[in-house]
Short mmCIF file of C-alpha atoms in Angstrom, two decimals:
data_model
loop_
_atom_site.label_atom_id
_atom_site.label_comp_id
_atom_site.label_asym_id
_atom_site.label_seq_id
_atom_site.Cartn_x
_atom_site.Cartn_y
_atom_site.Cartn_z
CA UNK K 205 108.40 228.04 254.92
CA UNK K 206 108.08 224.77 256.68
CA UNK K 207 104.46 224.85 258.97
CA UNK K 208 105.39 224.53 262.73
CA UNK K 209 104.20 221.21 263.57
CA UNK K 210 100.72 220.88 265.90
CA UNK K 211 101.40 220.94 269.50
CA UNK K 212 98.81 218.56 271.12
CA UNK K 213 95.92 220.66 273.09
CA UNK K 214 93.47 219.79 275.87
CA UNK K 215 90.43 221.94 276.77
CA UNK K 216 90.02 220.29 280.14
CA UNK K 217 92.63 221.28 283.01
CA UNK K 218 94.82 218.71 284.02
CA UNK K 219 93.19 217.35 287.39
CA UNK K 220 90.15 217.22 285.49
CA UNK K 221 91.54 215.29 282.32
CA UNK K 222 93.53 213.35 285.03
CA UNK K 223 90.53 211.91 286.55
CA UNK K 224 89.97 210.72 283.16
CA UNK K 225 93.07 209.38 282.53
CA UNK K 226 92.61 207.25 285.73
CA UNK K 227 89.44 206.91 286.42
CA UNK K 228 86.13 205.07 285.46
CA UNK K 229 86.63 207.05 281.84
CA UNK K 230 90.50 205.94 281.36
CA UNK K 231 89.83 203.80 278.41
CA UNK K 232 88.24 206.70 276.26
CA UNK K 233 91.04 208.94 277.37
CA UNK K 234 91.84 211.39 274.11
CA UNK K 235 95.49 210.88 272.85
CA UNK K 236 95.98 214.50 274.00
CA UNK K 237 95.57 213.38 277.44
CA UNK K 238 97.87 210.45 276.96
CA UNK K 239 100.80 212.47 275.79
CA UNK K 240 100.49 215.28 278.11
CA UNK K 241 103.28 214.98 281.01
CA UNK K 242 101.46 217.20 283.33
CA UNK K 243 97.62 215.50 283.18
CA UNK K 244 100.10 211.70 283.45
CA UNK K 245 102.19 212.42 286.31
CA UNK K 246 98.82 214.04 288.26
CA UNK K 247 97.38 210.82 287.67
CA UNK K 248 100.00 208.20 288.39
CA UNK K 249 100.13 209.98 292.03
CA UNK K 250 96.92 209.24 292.57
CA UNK K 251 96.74 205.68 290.65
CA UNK K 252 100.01 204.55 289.83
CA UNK K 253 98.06 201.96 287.40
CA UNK K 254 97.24 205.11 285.17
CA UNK K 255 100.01 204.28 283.35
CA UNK K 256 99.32 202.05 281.31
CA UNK K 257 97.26 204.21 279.69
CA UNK K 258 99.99 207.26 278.92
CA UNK K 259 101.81 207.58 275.83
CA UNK K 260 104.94 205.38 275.47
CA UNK K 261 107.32 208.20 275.58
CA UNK K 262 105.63 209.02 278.82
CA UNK K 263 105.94 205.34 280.12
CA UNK K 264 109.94 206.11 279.19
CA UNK K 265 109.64 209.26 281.75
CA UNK K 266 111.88 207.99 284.68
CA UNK K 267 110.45 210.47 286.67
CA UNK K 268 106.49 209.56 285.76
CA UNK K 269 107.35 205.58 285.89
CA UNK K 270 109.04 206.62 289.29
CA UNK K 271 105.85 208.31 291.09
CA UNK K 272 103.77 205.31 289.59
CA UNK K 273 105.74 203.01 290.92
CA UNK K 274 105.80 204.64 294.46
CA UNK K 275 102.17 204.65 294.52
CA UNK K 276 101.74 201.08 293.39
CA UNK K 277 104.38 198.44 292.53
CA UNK K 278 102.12 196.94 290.11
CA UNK K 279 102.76 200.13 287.16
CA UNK K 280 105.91 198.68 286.74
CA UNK K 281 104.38 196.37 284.62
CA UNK K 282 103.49 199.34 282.03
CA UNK K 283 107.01 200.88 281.96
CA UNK K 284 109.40 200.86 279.18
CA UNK K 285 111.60 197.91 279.24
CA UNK K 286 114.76 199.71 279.98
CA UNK K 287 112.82 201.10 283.32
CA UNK K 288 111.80 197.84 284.21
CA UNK K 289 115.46 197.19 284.36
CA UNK K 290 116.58 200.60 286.23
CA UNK K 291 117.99 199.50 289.34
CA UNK K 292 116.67 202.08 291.70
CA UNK K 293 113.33 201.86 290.11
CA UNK K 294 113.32 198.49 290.94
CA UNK K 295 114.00 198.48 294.17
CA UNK K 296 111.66 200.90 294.70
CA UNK K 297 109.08 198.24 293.42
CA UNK K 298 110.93 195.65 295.63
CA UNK K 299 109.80 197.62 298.82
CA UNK K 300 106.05 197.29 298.35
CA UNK K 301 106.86 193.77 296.75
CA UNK K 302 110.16 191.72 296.79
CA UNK K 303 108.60 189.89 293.86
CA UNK K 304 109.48 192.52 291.48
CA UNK K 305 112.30 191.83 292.08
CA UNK K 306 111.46 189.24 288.69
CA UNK K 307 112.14 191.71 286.46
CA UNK K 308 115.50 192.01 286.96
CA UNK K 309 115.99 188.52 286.51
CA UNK K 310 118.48 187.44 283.68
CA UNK K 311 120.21 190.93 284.96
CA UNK K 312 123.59 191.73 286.86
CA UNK K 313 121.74 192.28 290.00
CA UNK K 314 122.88 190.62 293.40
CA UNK K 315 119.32 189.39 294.58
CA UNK K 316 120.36 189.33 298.46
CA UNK K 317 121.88 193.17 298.09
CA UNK K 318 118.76 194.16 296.84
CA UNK K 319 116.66 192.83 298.99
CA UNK K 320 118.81 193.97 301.66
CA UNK K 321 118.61 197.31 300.23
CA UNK K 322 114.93 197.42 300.12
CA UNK K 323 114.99 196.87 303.95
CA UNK K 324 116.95 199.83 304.35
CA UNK K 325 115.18 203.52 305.36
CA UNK K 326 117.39 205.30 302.95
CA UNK K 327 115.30 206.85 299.71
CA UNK K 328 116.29 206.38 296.22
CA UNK K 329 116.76 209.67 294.25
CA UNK K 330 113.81 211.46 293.05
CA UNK K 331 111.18 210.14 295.73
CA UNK K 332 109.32 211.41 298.08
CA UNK K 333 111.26 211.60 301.34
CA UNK K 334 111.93 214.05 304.36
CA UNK K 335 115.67 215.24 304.12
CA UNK K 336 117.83 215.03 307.35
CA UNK K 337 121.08 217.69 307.30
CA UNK K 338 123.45 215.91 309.12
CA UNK K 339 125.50 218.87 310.86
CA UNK K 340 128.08 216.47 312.59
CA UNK K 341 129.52 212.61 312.92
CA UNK K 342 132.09 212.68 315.78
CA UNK K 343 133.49 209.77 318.47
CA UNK K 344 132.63 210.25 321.63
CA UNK K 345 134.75 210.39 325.01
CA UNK K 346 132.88 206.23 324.76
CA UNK K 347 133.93 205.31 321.99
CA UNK K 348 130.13 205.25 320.39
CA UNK K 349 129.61 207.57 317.49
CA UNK K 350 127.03 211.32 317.74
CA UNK K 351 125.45 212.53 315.06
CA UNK K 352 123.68 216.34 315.01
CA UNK K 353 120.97 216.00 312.65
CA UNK K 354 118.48 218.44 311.49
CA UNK K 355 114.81 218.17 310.31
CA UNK K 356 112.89 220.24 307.72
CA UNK K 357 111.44 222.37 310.33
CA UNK K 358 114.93 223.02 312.00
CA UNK K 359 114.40 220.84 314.66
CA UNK K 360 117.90 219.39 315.70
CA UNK K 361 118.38 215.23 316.83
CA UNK K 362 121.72 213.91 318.78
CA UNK K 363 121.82 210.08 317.70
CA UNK K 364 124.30 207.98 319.31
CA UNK K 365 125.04 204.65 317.81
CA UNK K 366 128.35 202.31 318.32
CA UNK K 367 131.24 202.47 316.87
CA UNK K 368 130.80 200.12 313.78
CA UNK K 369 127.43 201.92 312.89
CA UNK K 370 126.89 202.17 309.69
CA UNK K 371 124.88 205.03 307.08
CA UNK K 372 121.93 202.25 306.76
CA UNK K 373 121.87 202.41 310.73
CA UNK K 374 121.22 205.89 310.93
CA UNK K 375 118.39 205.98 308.02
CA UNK K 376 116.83 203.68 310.48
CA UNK K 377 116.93 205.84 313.52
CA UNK K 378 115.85 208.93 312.06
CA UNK K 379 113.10 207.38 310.33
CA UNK K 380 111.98 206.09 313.31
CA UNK K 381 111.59 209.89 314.15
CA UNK K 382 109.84 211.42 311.52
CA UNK K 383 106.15 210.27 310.88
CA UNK K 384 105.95 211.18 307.04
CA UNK K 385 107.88 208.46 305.75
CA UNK K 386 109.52 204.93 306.59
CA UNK K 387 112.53 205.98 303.74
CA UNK K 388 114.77 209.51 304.62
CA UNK K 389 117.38 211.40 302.87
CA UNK K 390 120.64 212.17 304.74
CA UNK K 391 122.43 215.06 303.38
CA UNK K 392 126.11 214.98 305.12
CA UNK K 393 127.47 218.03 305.17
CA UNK K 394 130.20 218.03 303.15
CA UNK K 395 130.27 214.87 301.94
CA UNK K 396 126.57 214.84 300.29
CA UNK K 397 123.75 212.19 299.76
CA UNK K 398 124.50 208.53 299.93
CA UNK K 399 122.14 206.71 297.74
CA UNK K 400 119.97 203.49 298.85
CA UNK K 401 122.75 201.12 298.16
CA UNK K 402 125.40 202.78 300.60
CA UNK K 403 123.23 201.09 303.53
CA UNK K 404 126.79 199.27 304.14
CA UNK K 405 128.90 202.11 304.50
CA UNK K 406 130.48 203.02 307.92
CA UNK K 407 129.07 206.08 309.38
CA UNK K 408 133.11 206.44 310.85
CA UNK K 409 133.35 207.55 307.26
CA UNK K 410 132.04 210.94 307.97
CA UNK K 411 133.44 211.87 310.66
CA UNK K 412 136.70 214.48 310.98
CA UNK K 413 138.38 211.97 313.30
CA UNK K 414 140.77 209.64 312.26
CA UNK K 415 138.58 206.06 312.68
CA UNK K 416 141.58 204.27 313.14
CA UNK K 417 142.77 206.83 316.05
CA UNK K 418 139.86 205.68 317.82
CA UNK K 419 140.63 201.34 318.07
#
């Protein structure tokens, strides 16, 4: 019978062997520490730099790269090649620092929709970001578009916006309301979760009118 092989062990809990990881005792961190997902991504939270010092099948974790990156641009840097290159990833970089935007050079990136993206308030998948339910989209009697939105606690918003509004608009607004975060989810009912590169799409889209009814 073949022996199991040995499953990497740490006696330390993983805030403690964490602070390791990331602190002033990082570069004597054991290689149990370095391949353990849990003591990395409680690291990179706190010092997205951290990662440079995790196992390379850990710096090939989109999810850890993608918390070290939120927390500071600069981990990029330590991330596999082929997440240097992820596009959301990227622009998360791109929002602390349009200069990152260097490592998607030689790539089939539009520079100006990224950066235009980065401006937006809408949060790429997997990040940290208050969710919005967006109940309704409907014209108004005006012309000018409502939307019924609803916070995490249940608290409901009526955003009015013209006619040619679009989904990037509306990230704006209701960021503008909530004080955790500059970026927001929108989850249309219905129609789901535009991503941070549907900053362009009309917000007519989602309504149950006909947009052309309304010219």
């Amino acid at each position: 019978l073949k022996s199991r092989p040995r499953v990497p062990t740490c006696s330390c809990t993983p805030q403690k062997c964490s602070r390791q990881l990331y602190g002033t005792m990082r570069e004597d961190a054991s290689q149990e520490m370095r391949a353990s997902r849990e003591v990395v991504m409680d690291a990179v939270v706190q010092n997205g730099l951290a990662l440079q010092h995790a196992a390379a099948e850990l710096r090939a974790d989109r999810e850890v790269v993608l918390a070290a990156v939120e927390q500071n641009w600069w981990a990029l840097a330590y991330a596999s090649v082929a997440l240097q290159r992820d596009r959301e990833i990227l622009l998360v970089a791109m929002r602390q620092g349009p200069i990152a935007f260097t490592y998607g050079a030689g790539l089939d990136f539009d520079r100006e929709l990224m950066l235009e993206a980065a401006a937006s308030s809408i949060a790429v998948p997997g990040s940290k970001a208050p969710v919005f339910t967006i109940q309704d989209v409907a014209f108004q009697q005006s012309g000018d578009l409502e939307v019924i939105a609803f916070g995490m606690a249940g608290n409901r918003s009526a955003v009015v916006l013209p006619p040619e509004a679009t989904v990037g608009d509306l990230g704006a607004r209701l960021a503008e309301q909530s004080s955790l975060s500059r970026f927001v989810f929108m989850d249309f009912l219905g129609h789901g979760v535009p991503g941070p590169f549907d900053f362009k799409r009309a917000l007519a889209d989602f309504t149950t009118d006909a947009p052309h009814a309304k010219a």
